[in-house]
mmCIF file of C-alpha atoms in Angstrom:
data_model
loop_
_atom_site.group_PDB
_atom_site.id
_atom_site.type_symbol
_atom_site.label_atom_id
_atom_site.label_comp_id
_atom_site.label_asym_id
_atom_site.label_seq_id
_atom_site.Cartn_x
_atom_site.Cartn_y
_atom_site.Cartn_z
ATOM 1 C CA UNK A 1 -14.254 -34.265 3.823
ATOM 2 C CA UNK A 2 -10.788 -34.181 2.598
ATOM 3 C CA UNK A 3 -9.572 -32.505 0.578
ATOM 4 C CA UNK A 4 -7.460 -34.622 -2.623
ATOM 5 C CA UNK A 5 -3.661 -33.780 -2.194
ATOM 6 C CA UNK A 6 -3.026 -33.908 -5.789
ATOM 7 C CA UNK A 7 -2.433 -30.970 -7.037
ATOM 8 C CA UNK A 8 -4.421 -30.727 -10.252
ATOM 9 C CA UNK A 9 -3.565 -28.334 -13.439
ATOM 10 C CA UNK A 10 -4.361 -24.650 -13.153
ATOM 11 C CA UNK A 11 -4.440 -24.440 -17.435
ATOM 12 C CA UNK A 12 -7.528 -22.089 -18.233
ATOM 13 C CA UNK A 13 -8.126 -20.552 -14.557
ATOM 14 C CA UNK A 14 -8.883 -17.025 -15.696
ATOM 15 C CA UNK A 15 -10.993 -18.654 -18.386
ATOM 16 C CA UNK A 16 -12.646 -19.947 -14.938
ATOM 17 C CA UNK A 17 -12.573 -17.770 -12.110
ATOM 18 C CA UNK A 18 -16.307 -17.348 -11.300
ATOM 19 C CA UNK A 19 -15.331 -21.087 -10.240
ATOM 20 C CA UNK A 20 -13.697 -19.895 -7.009
ATOM 21 C CA UNK A 21 -16.021 -18.410 -5.692
ATOM 22 C CA UNK A 22 -19.448 -20.666 -6.417
ATOM 23 C CA UNK A 23 -20.375 -23.896 -5.191
ATOM 24 C CA UNK A 24 -17.150 -25.484 -6.863
ATOM 25 C CA UNK A 25 -15.050 -24.509 -3.762
ATOM 26 C CA UNK A 26 -18.683 -23.957 -0.294
ATOM 27 C CA UNK A 27 -21.082 -26.374 0.136
ATOM 28 C CA UNK A 28 -24.499 -24.247 -1.196
ATOM 29 C CA UNK A 29 -25.403 -23.391 2.484
ATOM 30 C CA UNK A 30 -21.952 -21.954 3.164
ATOM 31 C CA UNK A 31 -21.807 -18.992 -0.289
ATOM 32 C CA UNK A 32 -23.464 -15.895 2.046
ATOM 33 C CA UNK A 33 -19.934 -17.438 4.171
ATOM 34 C CA UNK A 34 -17.789 -17.137 1.311
ATOM 35 C CA UNK A 35 -14.363 -14.680 0.750
ATOM 36 C CA UNK A 36 -14.232 -14.157 -2.408
ATOM 37 C CA UNK A 37 -11.046 -15.210 -4.381
ATOM 38 C CA UNK A 38 -9.610 -12.697 -6.757
ATOM 39 C CA UNK A 39 -6.041 -14.142 -6.824
ATOM 40 C CA UNK A 40 -4.218 -17.515 -7.879
ATOM 41 C CA UNK A 41 -0.860 -17.168 -7.241
ATOM 42 C CA UNK A 42 1.088 -20.817 -8.411
ATOM 43 C CA UNK A 43 4.232 -20.313 -6.559
ATOM 44 C CA UNK A 44 5.677 -24.242 -7.342
ATOM 45 C CA UNK A 45 4.650 -24.089 -11.200
ATOM 46 C CA UNK A 46 6.387 -27.288 -11.955
ATOM 47 C CA UNK A 47 7.093 -29.523 -9.061
ATOM 48 C CA UNK A 48 9.130 -31.970 -8.957
ATOM 49 C CA UNK A 49 8.099 -35.171 -10.639
ATOM 50 C CA UNK A 50 9.608 -37.494 -7.936
ATOM 51 C CA UNK A 51 7.500 -35.714 -4.981
ATOM 52 C CA UNK A 52 4.603 -36.783 -4.194
ATOM 53 C CA UNK A 53 3.139 -35.613 -0.748
ATOM 54 C CA UNK A 54 1.815 -37.731 2.061
ATOM 55 C CA UNK A 55 -1.880 -36.776 2.901
ATOM 56 C CA UNK A 56 -1.609 -35.444 6.502
ATOM 57 C CA UNK A 57 -5.123 -35.238 8.467
ATOM 58 C CA UNK A 58 -6.110 -35.036 12.247
ATOM 59 C CA UNK A 59 -9.431 -36.931 11.520
ATOM 60 C CA UNK A 60 -8.039 -40.065 10.055
ATOM 61 C CA UNK A 61 -5.222 -40.545 12.388
ATOM 62 C CA UNK A 62 -7.327 -40.020 15.091
ATOM 63 C CA UNK A 63 -9.978 -42.707 13.515
ATOM 64 C CA UNK A 64 -7.472 -45.691 12.636
ATOM 65 C CA UNK A 65 -8.158 -47.789 15.263
ATOM 66 C CA UNK A 66 -11.950 -46.861 15.709
ATOM 67 C CA UNK A 67 -14.912 -45.509 14.900
ATOM 68 C CA UNK A 68 -15.717 -43.435 18.032
ATOM 69 C CA UNK A 69 -16.168 -40.478 16.981
ATOM 70 C CA UNK A 70 -16.528 -39.413 20.806
ATOM 71 C CA UNK A 71 -12.278 -39.643 21.060
ATOM 72 C CA UNK A 72 -12.710 -36.942 18.235
ATOM 73 C CA UNK A 73 -12.112 -33.192 18.856
ATOM 74 C CA UNK A 74 -14.288 -32.506 16.405
ATOM 75 C CA UNK A 75 -17.400 -34.053 18.664
ATOM 76 C CA UNK A 76 -16.689 -30.727 20.725
ATOM 77 C CA UNK A 77 -16.218 -28.576 18.311
ATOM 78 C CA UNK A 78 -19.170 -27.577 16.323
ATOM 79 C CA UNK A 79 -17.210 -25.066 13.656
ATOM 80 C CA UNK A 80 -19.987 -22.203 13.972
ATOM 81 C CA UNK A 81 -17.149 -19.756 12.761
ATOM 82 C CA UNK A 82 -15.852 -21.270 9.513
ATOM 83 C CA UNK A 83 -16.720 -23.279 6.522
ATOM 84 C CA UNK A 84 -15.060 -26.104 4.988
ATOM 85 C CA UNK A 85 -13.211 -25.394 1.534
ATOM 86 C CA UNK A 86 -13.198 -27.909 -1.295
ATOM 87 C CA UNK A 87 -9.699 -26.497 -2.804
ATOM 88 C CA UNK A 88 -9.368 -29.477 -5.075
ATOM 89 C CA UNK A 89 -13.007 -28.851 -6.536
ATOM 90 C CA UNK A 90 -11.502 -25.348 -7.341
ATOM 91 C CA UNK A 91 -8.335 -26.383 -9.119
ATOM 92 C CA UNK A 92 -6.538 -24.376 -6.478
ATOM 93 C CA UNK A 93 -2.158 -25.135 -7.146
ATOM 94 C CA UNK A 94 -1.963 -26.523 -2.951
ATOM 95 C CA UNK A 95 1.097 -28.254 -3.114
ATOM 96 C CA UNK A 96 0.440 -29.565 0.144
ATOM 97 C CA UNK A 97 -0.208 -32.660 2.140
ATOM 98 C CA UNK A 98 -1.825 -30.885 4.529
ATOM 99 C CA UNK A 99 -6.130 -32.074 3.620
ATOM 100 C CA UNK A 100 -7.951 -29.821 5.475
ATOM 101 C CA UNK A 101 -8.546 -25.842 5.074
ATOM 102 C CA UNK A 102 -10.942 -23.935 6.076
ATOM 103 C CA UNK A 103 -12.322 -19.771 6.471
ATOM 104 C CA UNK A 104 -13.679 -17.897 9.087
ATOM 105 C CA UNK A 105 -16.898 -16.510 8.908
ATOM 106 C CA UNK A 106 -16.472 -13.585 9.810
ATOM 107 C CA UNK A 107 -14.005 -12.174 7.249
ATOM 108 C CA UNK A 108 -15.887 -8.817 6.462
ATOM 109 C CA UNK A 109 -15.099 -8.294 10.343
ATOM 110 C CA UNK A 110 -11.499 -9.105 9.884
ATOM 111 C CA UNK A 111 -10.973 -6.775 6.704
ATOM 112 C CA UNK A 112 -12.542 -3.554 9.019
ATOM 113 C CA UNK A 113 -10.543 -4.316 11.921
ATOM 114 C CA UNK A 114 -7.756 -4.394 9.204
ATOM 115 C CA UNK A 115 -8.623 -0.591 7.720
ATOM 116 C CA UNK A 116 -9.395 1.178 10.545
ATOM 117 C CA UNK A 117 -6.144 -0.069 11.634
ATOM 118 C CA UNK A 118 -4.808 0.769 8.913
ATOM 119 C CA UNK A 119 -6.449 4.026 8.504
ATOM 120 C CA UNK A 120 -4.694 5.032 12.297
ATOM 121 C CA UNK A 121 -1.129 4.720 10.881
ATOM 122 C CA UNK A 122 -1.609 6.345 7.663
ATOM 123 C CA UNK A 123 -3.265 9.182 9.414
ATOM 124 C CA UNK A 124 -0.570 9.845 13.038
ATOM 125 C CA UNK A 125 1.589 11.387 12.592
ATOM 126 C CA UNK A 126 4.115 10.233 14.288
ATOM 127 C CA UNK A 127 4.008 7.311 11.808
ATOM 128 C CA UNK A 128 5.442 8.663 9.104
ATOM 129 C CA UNK A 129 8.707 9.422 10.792
ATOM 130 C CA UNK A 130 8.755 5.395 11.197
ATOM 131 C CA UNK A 131 10.437 4.119 8.608
ATOM 132 C CA UNK A 132 10.836 0.690 7.451
ATOM 133 C CA UNK A 133 13.986 -1.554 6.185
ATOM 134 C CA UNK A 134 12.665 -0.484 2.142
ATOM 135 C CA UNK A 135 12.797 3.309 4.100
ATOM 136 C CA UNK A 136 9.253 3.924 3.456
ATOM 137 C CA UNK A 137 7.479 5.077 6.134
ATOM 138 C CA UNK A 138 4.755 3.113 8.109
ATOM 139 C CA UNK A 139 2.250 6.176 6.699
ATOM 140 C CA UNK A 140 3.042 5.489 3.358
ATOM 141 C CA UNK A 141 3.293 1.431 3.667
ATOM 142 C CA UNK A 142 -0.268 1.847 5.945
ATOM 143 C CA UNK A 143 -1.699 4.686 2.645
ATOM 144 C CA UNK A 144 -0.564 1.807 0.139
ATOM 145 C CA UNK A 145 -2.295 -0.535 1.078
ATOM 146 C CA UNK A 146 -5.695 0.909 2.235
ATOM 147 C CA UNK A 147 -5.509 1.930 -1.379
ATOM 148 C CA UNK A 148 -6.372 -1.941 -2.560
ATOM 149 C CA UNK A 149 -8.580 -4.470 -1.265
ATOM 150 C CA UNK A 150 -6.956 -4.758 2.042
ATOM 151 C CA UNK A 151 -8.263 -8.212 2.767
ATOM 152 C CA UNK A 152 -6.652 -9.683 -0.893
ATOM 153 C CA UNK A 153 -3.764 -8.376 1.205
ATOM 154 C CA UNK A 154 -2.209 -10.365 4.233
ATOM 155 C CA UNK A 155 -5.286 -9.605 6.071
ATOM 156 C CA UNK A 156 -6.286 -12.807 4.448
ATOM 157 C CA UNK A 157 -4.127 -14.694 6.752
ATOM 158 C CA UNK A 158 -6.288 -14.809 9.640
ATOM 159 C CA UNK A 159 -9.598 -15.673 8.637
ATOM 160 C CA UNK A 160 -7.459 -19.330 6.919
ATOM 161 C CA UNK A 161 -5.024 -20.053 9.429
ATOM 162 C CA UNK A 162 -7.733 -18.935 12.774
ATOM 163 C CA UNK A 163 -11.089 -19.898 11.321
ATOM 164 C CA UNK A 164 -12.515 -21.143 14.377
ATOM 165 C CA UNK A 165 -12.420 -17.556 15.978
ATOM 166 C CA UNK A 166 -15.293 -15.975 16.757
ATOM 167 C CA UNK A 167 -16.045 -12.149 15.580
ATOM 168 C CA UNK A 168 -14.518 -10.362 18.658
ATOM 169 C CA UNK A 169 -11.564 -12.711 18.308
ATOM 170 C CA UNK A 170 -11.209 -12.498 14.483
ATOM 171 C CA UNK A 171 -11.065 -8.826 15.191
ATOM 172 C CA UNK A 172 -8.423 -9.282 17.389
ATOM 173 C CA UNK A 173 -6.581 -11.492 15.384
ATOM 174 C CA UNK A 174 -6.132 -9.940 12.628
ATOM 175 C CA UNK A 175 -4.808 -6.127 14.671
ATOM 176 C CA UNK A 176 -2.349 -8.181 16.524
ATOM 177 C CA UNK A 177 -0.685 -9.993 13.683
ATOM 178 C CA UNK A 178 -0.537 -6.516 11.625
ATOM 179 C CA UNK A 179 1.495 -5.435 14.635
ATOM 180 C CA UNK A 180 3.769 -8.117 14.147
ATOM 181 C CA UNK A 181 4.879 -5.841 11.531
ATOM 182 C CA UNK A 182 5.478 -3.125 13.092
ATOM 183 C CA UNK A 183 8.029 -3.354 16.659
ATOM 184 C CA UNK A 184 8.253 -1.357 19.744
ATOM 185 C CA UNK A 185 8.188 1.929 20.499
ATOM 186 C CA UNK A 186 4.442 2.803 18.339
ATOM 187 C CA UNK A 187 3.232 5.924 18.341
ATOM 188 C CA UNK A 188 -0.074 4.331 18.878
ATOM 189 C CA UNK A 189 -0.285 3.561 22.300
ATOM 190 C CA UNK A 190 -3.890 3.821 22.983
ATOM 191 C CA UNK A 191 -5.491 1.498 19.836
ATOM 192 C CA UNK A 192 -2.733 -1.386 21.793
ATOM 193 C CA UNK A 193 -3.972 -0.889 25.320
ATOM 194 C CA UNK A 194 -7.475 -1.336 23.935
ATOM 195 C CA UNK A 195 -5.918 -3.735 21.742
ATOM 196 C CA UNK A 196 -4.458 -5.476 25.151
ATOM 197 C CA UNK A 197 -7.663 -5.138 27.115
ATOM 198 C CA UNK A 198 -10.177 -6.007 24.625
ATOM 199 C CA UNK A 199 -7.311 -9.847 24.579
ATOM 200 C CA UNK A 200 -7.882 -9.860 28.509
ATOM 201 C CA UNK A 201 -10.974 -9.115 28.534
ATOM 202 C CA UNK A 202 -12.090 -12.700 25.634
ATOM 203 C CA UNK A 203 -9.557 -14.028 28.856
ATOM 204 C CA UNK A 204 -11.752 -13.455 31.850
ATOM 205 C CA UNK A 205 -14.731 -14.875 29.073
ATOM 206 C CA UNK A 206 -13.001 -18.291 28.447
ATOM 207 C CA UNK A 207 -9.674 -19.473 27.431
ATOM 208 C CA UNK A 208 -6.284 -17.586 28.559
ATOM 209 C CA UNK A 209 -4.948 -17.003 25.230
ATOM 210 C CA UNK A 210 -5.454 -13.521 25.323
ATOM 211 C CA UNK A 211 -2.413 -13.392 28.007
ATOM 212 C CA UNK A 212 -0.305 -15.946 25.695
ATOM 213 C CA UNK A 213 -0.981 -13.652 22.688
ATOM 214 C CA UNK A 214 -0.014 -10.462 24.271
ATOM 215 C CA UNK A 215 3.449 -12.092 26.211
ATOM 216 C CA UNK A 216 4.617 -13.824 22.321
ATOM 217 C CA UNK A 217 3.621 -10.615 20.226
ATOM 218 C CA UNK A 218 6.337 -8.861 23.034
ATOM 219 C CA UNK A 219 8.702 -11.418 22.592
ATOM 220 C CA UNK A 220 8.270 -11.069 18.588
ATOM 221 C CA UNK A 221 9.231 -7.358 18.921
ATOM 222 C CA UNK A 222 12.709 -8.622 20.919
ATOM 223 C CA UNK A 223 13.249 -11.741 18.550
ATOM 224 C CA UNK A 224 16.964 -11.395 17.330
ATOM 225 C CA UNK A 225 18.529 -10.053 14.145
ATOM 226 C CA UNK A 226 19.842 -12.094 11.621
ATOM 227 C CA UNK A 227 23.472 -13.495 11.855
ATOM 228 C CA UNK A 228 25.417 -11.118 9.855
ATOM 229 C CA UNK A 229 28.211 -13.990 8.798
ATOM 230 C CA UNK A 230 24.836 -15.647 6.935
ATOM 231 C CA UNK A 231 23.779 -19.702 8.105
ATOM 232 C CA UNK A 232 25.927 -22.410 8.025
ATOM 233 C CA UNK A 233 22.828 -24.492 6.747
ATOM 234 C CA UNK A 234 19.174 -25.586 6.239
ATOM 235 C CA UNK A 235 18.829 -26.368 9.932
ATOM 236 C CA UNK A 236 21.287 -23.177 11.114
ATOM 237 C CA UNK A 237 19.085 -21.533 8.520
ATOM 238 C CA UNK A 238 15.440 -23.068 10.702
ATOM 239 C CA UNK A 239 16.268 -22.453 13.582
ATOM 240 C CA UNK A 240 16.101 -18.925 13.142
ATOM 241 C CA UNK A 241 13.518 -17.984 10.723
ATOM 242 C CA UNK A 242 11.070 -19.891 13.722
ATOM 243 C CA UNK A 243 11.405 -17.159 15.694
ATOM 244 C CA UNK A 244 11.301 -14.432 12.997
ATOM 245 C CA UNK A 245 7.984 -15.095 11.250
ATOM 246 C CA UNK A 246 6.724 -15.234 14.964
ATOM 247 C CA UNK A 247 5.891 -19.219 15.548
ATOM 248 C CA UNK A 248 5.453 -19.089 19.429
ATOM 249 C CA UNK A 249 2.892 -15.964 18.838
ATOM 250 C CA UNK A 250 1.305 -17.867 15.717
ATOM 251 C CA UNK A 251 0.592 -21.238 17.879
ATOM 252 C CA UNK A 252 -0.918 -18.487 20.902
ATOM 253 C CA UNK A 253 -2.894 -17.180 17.826
ATOM 254 C CA UNK A 254 -4.049 -20.732 17.230
ATOM 255 C CA UNK A 255 -5.106 -21.136 21.252
ATOM 256 C CA UNK A 256 -6.674 -17.916 21.550
ATOM 257 C CA UNK A 257 -9.153 -18.939 18.881
ATOM 258 C CA UNK A 258 -10.608 -21.901 20.178
ATOM 259 C CA UNK A 259 -11.027 -19.975 23.309
ATOM 260 C CA UNK A 260 -8.185 -22.635 24.540
ATOM 261 C CA UNK A 261 -6.546 -23.266 28.587
ATOM 262 C CA UNK A 262 -4.132 -25.529 27.425
ATOM 263 C CA UNK A 263 -0.302 -24.852 28.437
ATOM 264 C CA UNK A 264 0.927 -24.724 24.934
ATOM 265 C CA UNK A 265 4.647 -25.314 26.680
ATOM 266 C CA UNK A 266 4.299 -29.130 28.009
ATOM 267 C CA UNK A 267 6.701 -31.140 26.626
ATOM 268 C CA UNK A 268 4.328 -33.530 24.131
ATOM 269 C CA UNK A 269 3.985 -29.847 22.608
ATOM 270 C CA UNK A 270 7.761 -29.393 21.754
ATOM 271 C CA UNK A 271 8.182 -31.412 18.468
ATOM 272 C CA UNK A 272 4.712 -31.173 16.743
ATOM 273 C CA UNK A 273 5.016 -27.820 17.119
ATOM 274 C CA UNK A 274 8.629 -27.321 16.277
ATOM 275 C CA UNK A 275 6.870 -28.785 13.161
ATOM 276 C CA UNK A 276 4.166 -27.080 12.563
ATOM 277 C CA UNK A 277 6.391 -23.796 12.693
ATOM 278 C CA UNK A 278 9.080 -24.919 10.012
ATOM 279 C CA UNK A 279 6.787 -26.047 8.281
ATOM 280 C CA UNK A 280 4.356 -21.866 8.438
ATOM 281 C CA UNK A 281 8.349 -20.987 7.500
ATOM 282 C CA UNK A 282 9.716 -22.908 4.298
ATOM 283 C CA UNK A 283 5.866 -22.566 2.486
ATOM 284 C CA UNK A 284 6.285 -18.722 3.016
ATOM 285 C CA UNK A 285 9.669 -18.560 1.470
ATOM 286 C CA UNK A 286 9.064 -20.274 -1.321
ATOM 287 C CA UNK A 287 5.499 -18.263 -1.336
ATOM 288 C CA UNK A 288 7.449 -14.893 -1.166
ATOM 289 C CA UNK A 289 10.472 -15.922 -3.004
ATOM 290 C CA UNK A 290 10.642 -14.538 -7.065
ATOM 291 C CA UNK A 291 8.977 -11.412 -5.059
ATOM 292 C CA UNK A 292 11.955 -10.612 -2.383
ATOM 293 C CA UNK A 293 14.024 -12.181 -5.203
ATOM 294 C CA UNK A 294 13.079 -9.157 -7.774
ATOM 295 C CA UNK A 295 13.519 -6.438 -4.557
ATOM 296 C CA UNK A 296 16.782 -7.406 -4.081
ATOM 297 C CA UNK A 297 18.148 -7.683 -7.484
ATOM 298 C CA UNK A 298 16.362 -4.005 -7.320
ATOM 299 C CA UNK A 299 18.266 -2.716 -4.227
ATOM 300 C CA UNK A 300 14.672 -2.193 -2.861
ATOM 301 C CA UNK A 301 16.390 -5.064 0.245
ATOM 302 C CA UNK A 302 18.917 -4.879 1.754
ATOM 303 C CA UNK A 303 19.347 -9.008 2.681
ATOM 304 C CA UNK A 304 16.910 -11.866 1.746
ATOM 305 C CA UNK A 305 15.927 -14.175 4.017
ATOM 306 C CA UNK A 306 14.650 -16.346 2.005
ATOM 307 C CA UNK A 307 15.323 -20.455 1.956
ATOM 308 C CA UNK A 308 15.229 -20.913 -1.125
ATOM 309 C CA UNK A 309 18.337 -18.042 -0.985
ATOM 310 C CA UNK A 310 20.033 -19.890 1.544
ATOM 311 C CA UNK A 311 20.515 -23.339 -0.030
ATOM 312 C CA UNK A 312 21.050 -21.991 -3.401
ATOM 313 C CA UNK A 313 23.970 -20.400 -1.771
ATOM 314 C CA UNK A 314 24.864 -23.321 0.473
ATOM 315 C CA UNK A 315 24.328 -25.900 -2.278
ATOM 316 C CA UNK A 316 25.359 -23.483 -4.879
ATOM 317 C CA UNK A 317 22.613 -24.591 -6.930
ATOM 318 C CA UNK A 318 20.204 -22.929 -9.659
ATOM 319 C CA UNK A 319 16.879 -21.142 -8.229
ATOM 320 C CA UNK A 320 14.925 -23.885 -9.641
ATOM 321 C CA UNK A 321 16.624 -26.576 -8.450
ATOM 322 C CA UNK A 322 16.864 -24.631 -4.744
ATOM 323 C CA UNK A 323 12.945 -24.262 -5.079
ATOM 324 C CA UNK A 324 13.199 -27.953 -5.698
ATOM 325 C CA UNK A 325 15.142 -28.764 -2.376
ATOM 326 C CA UNK A 326 12.819 -26.594 -0.578
ATOM 327 C CA UNK A 327 10.007 -28.073 -0.921
ATOM 328 C CA UNK A 328 11.030 -31.592 -0.439
ATOM 329 C CA UNK A 329 12.483 -30.302 2.710
ATOM 330 C CA UNK A 330 8.176 -29.209 3.682
ATOM 331 C CA UNK A 331 6.870 -32.264 2.268
ATOM 332 C CA UNK A 332 10.313 -34.249 4.745
ATOM 333 C CA UNK A 333 8.443 -32.006 6.890
ATOM 334 C CA UNK A 334 4.676 -32.340 6.880
ATOM 335 C CA UNK A 335 5.783 -36.401 7.085
ATOM 336 C CA UNK A 336 7.587 -35.305 10.481
ATOM 337 C CA UNK A 337 4.034 -33.902 11.273
ATOM 338 C CA UNK A 338 2.447 -37.037 10.537
ATOM 339 C CA UNK A 339 4.566 -39.388 11.848
ATOM 340 C CA UNK A 340 4.213 -36.981 15.191
ATOM 341 C CA UNK A 341 0.552 -36.788 15.242
ATOM 342 C CA UNK A 342 0.540 -40.818 14.963
ATOM 343 C CA UNK A 343 2.877 -40.887 18.210
ATOM 344 C CA UNK A 344 0.972 -38.966 20.109
ATOM 345 C CA UNK A 345 -2.547 -40.795 19.811
ATOM 346 C CA UNK A 346 -0.409 -43.718 19.693
ATOM 347 C CA UNK A 347 0.656 -42.950 23.598
ATOM 348 C CA UNK A 348 -2.623 -41.438 24.243
ATOM 349 C CA UNK A 349 -1.811 -38.758 26.885
ATOM 350 C CA UNK A 350 -3.626 -35.638 25.407
ATOM 351 C CA UNK A 351 -6.851 -34.483 26.330
ATOM 352 C CA UNK A 352 -9.999 -33.111 24.188
ATOM 353 C CA UNK A 353 -8.792 -29.825 24.479
ATOM 354 C CA UNK A 354 -5.734 -30.959 23.668
ATOM 355 C CA UNK A 355 -6.581 -32.231 20.406
ATOM 356 C CA UNK A 356 -7.879 -29.100 19.744
ATOM 357 C CA UNK A 357 -5.239 -27.279 20.039
ATOM 358 C CA UNK A 358 -4.025 -30.050 17.854
ATOM 359 C CA UNK A 359 -6.015 -29.007 15.275
ATOM 360 C CA UNK A 360 -6.108 -25.324 15.341
ATOM 361 C CA UNK A 361 -1.936 -25.591 14.992
ATOM 362 C CA UNK A 362 -2.859 -28.060 12.102
ATOM 363 C CA UNK A 363 -5.383 -25.295 10.788
ATOM 364 C CA UNK A 364 -2.344 -22.743 11.175
ATOM 365 C CA UNK A 365 -0.263 -24.199 8.962
ATOM 366 C CA UNK A 366 -3.273 -24.856 5.573
ATOM 367 C CA UNK A 367 -4.406 -21.704 6.501
ATOM 368 C CA UNK A 368 -0.532 -20.089 6.243
ATOM 369 C CA UNK A 369 -0.380 -22.639 2.591
ATOM 370 C CA UNK A 370 -3.713 -21.211 1.235
ATOM 371 C CA UNK A 371 -3.602 -17.607 2.289
ATOM 372 C CA UNK A 372 0.399 -17.602 0.705
ATOM 373 C CA UNK A 373 -1.889 -18.751 -2.857
ATOM 374 C CA UNK A 374 -4.745 -16.811 -2.064
ATOM 375 C CA UNK A 375 -3.533 -12.995 -1.826
ATOM 376 C CA UNK A 376 -2.177 -10.577 -4.456
ATOM 377 C CA UNK A 377 0.843 -10.258 -1.420
ATOM 378 C CA UNK A 378 2.863 -12.354 -3.357
ATOM 379 C CA UNK A 379 2.363 -12.870 -6.849
ATOM 380 C CA UNK A 380 0.968 -9.153 -7.794
ATOM 381 C CA UNK A 381 -1.883 -8.103 -10.443
ATOM 382 C CA UNK A 382 -0.497 -11.026 -12.777
ATOM 383 C CA UNK A 383 -2.199 -13.523 -10.825
ATOM 384 C CA UNK A 384 -5.478 -11.523 -10.530
ATOM 385 C CA UNK A 385 -7.906 -13.860 -11.747
ATOM 386 C CA UNK A 386 -11.301 -11.619 -11.478
#
């Protein structure tokens, strides 16, 4: 039950818009749990023909040398909170070798919690004084978001990146993710205090990921500004971006979503989490580049923190060539993920709970890519299919 990694043609996609939320995307038994897809943003409509993604599947890695399903974390994890998505059958343009995509069943709770927090931002007078990088106030941004379907903006990330979270955890995760857009000195002390208390209450029931989410969220708020002198290499940029996009926070959310108690700082996880974080950064930059470039050229942004822009600057490359190089770096990173998964299996040093954490982090990577394609955030109304 895995997606084909080949990228299907999207010609005539708007003529078959209904196919995106019918049985083509999910099994008939799961239709009632499916979050409707109204946008499809193909951010790489002409991928280089000389680049071919390799399939990356944890289940294949764990079963490569044996048929004993007891060795797989999936025998422990019942998948009660998610549905499997047949993304190739639905003709979604996913440029990746990652093979498994899932969606959290509690997407309506995710949507309600998003609206609830945005309404607090919109109504709090102090938020009018909090200016963002584009000189809009936080309250103005919240009001603007509430004018549209919030599930089609950044709140969709959570339902794909953390598909195994139960209803309470997905509510806390989406509000925590929103808080990554709001730095310290936020006026909503009571709400943040409530989120903190509920995260820790979940830890009292099972796992200890709530404390990790809090710690890494605070660390993200304090991360460094980009260097004024720019970046000397792609690696230099990705090292900065790894913190800028809150990758440690993301892996903490993945841990929290599955009620885990693993120590994500273990040396065994270091290389894999670095590769997964790079993948999230690269995909986000590819998907958002055109929008960011328009804003930058129009004077709506003072700088561009984007891999495609960095490559174009360093290599003096045209935009399309820079996109191709960024995509090549993504596929190189996917190969590194595959190699590290194989090495972890060969060393046979992880417990079932630790393999489940690895699986959750891989879902965060595939979910980030899927969300980037089916949100309105990057492609806008021109990508609407329903």
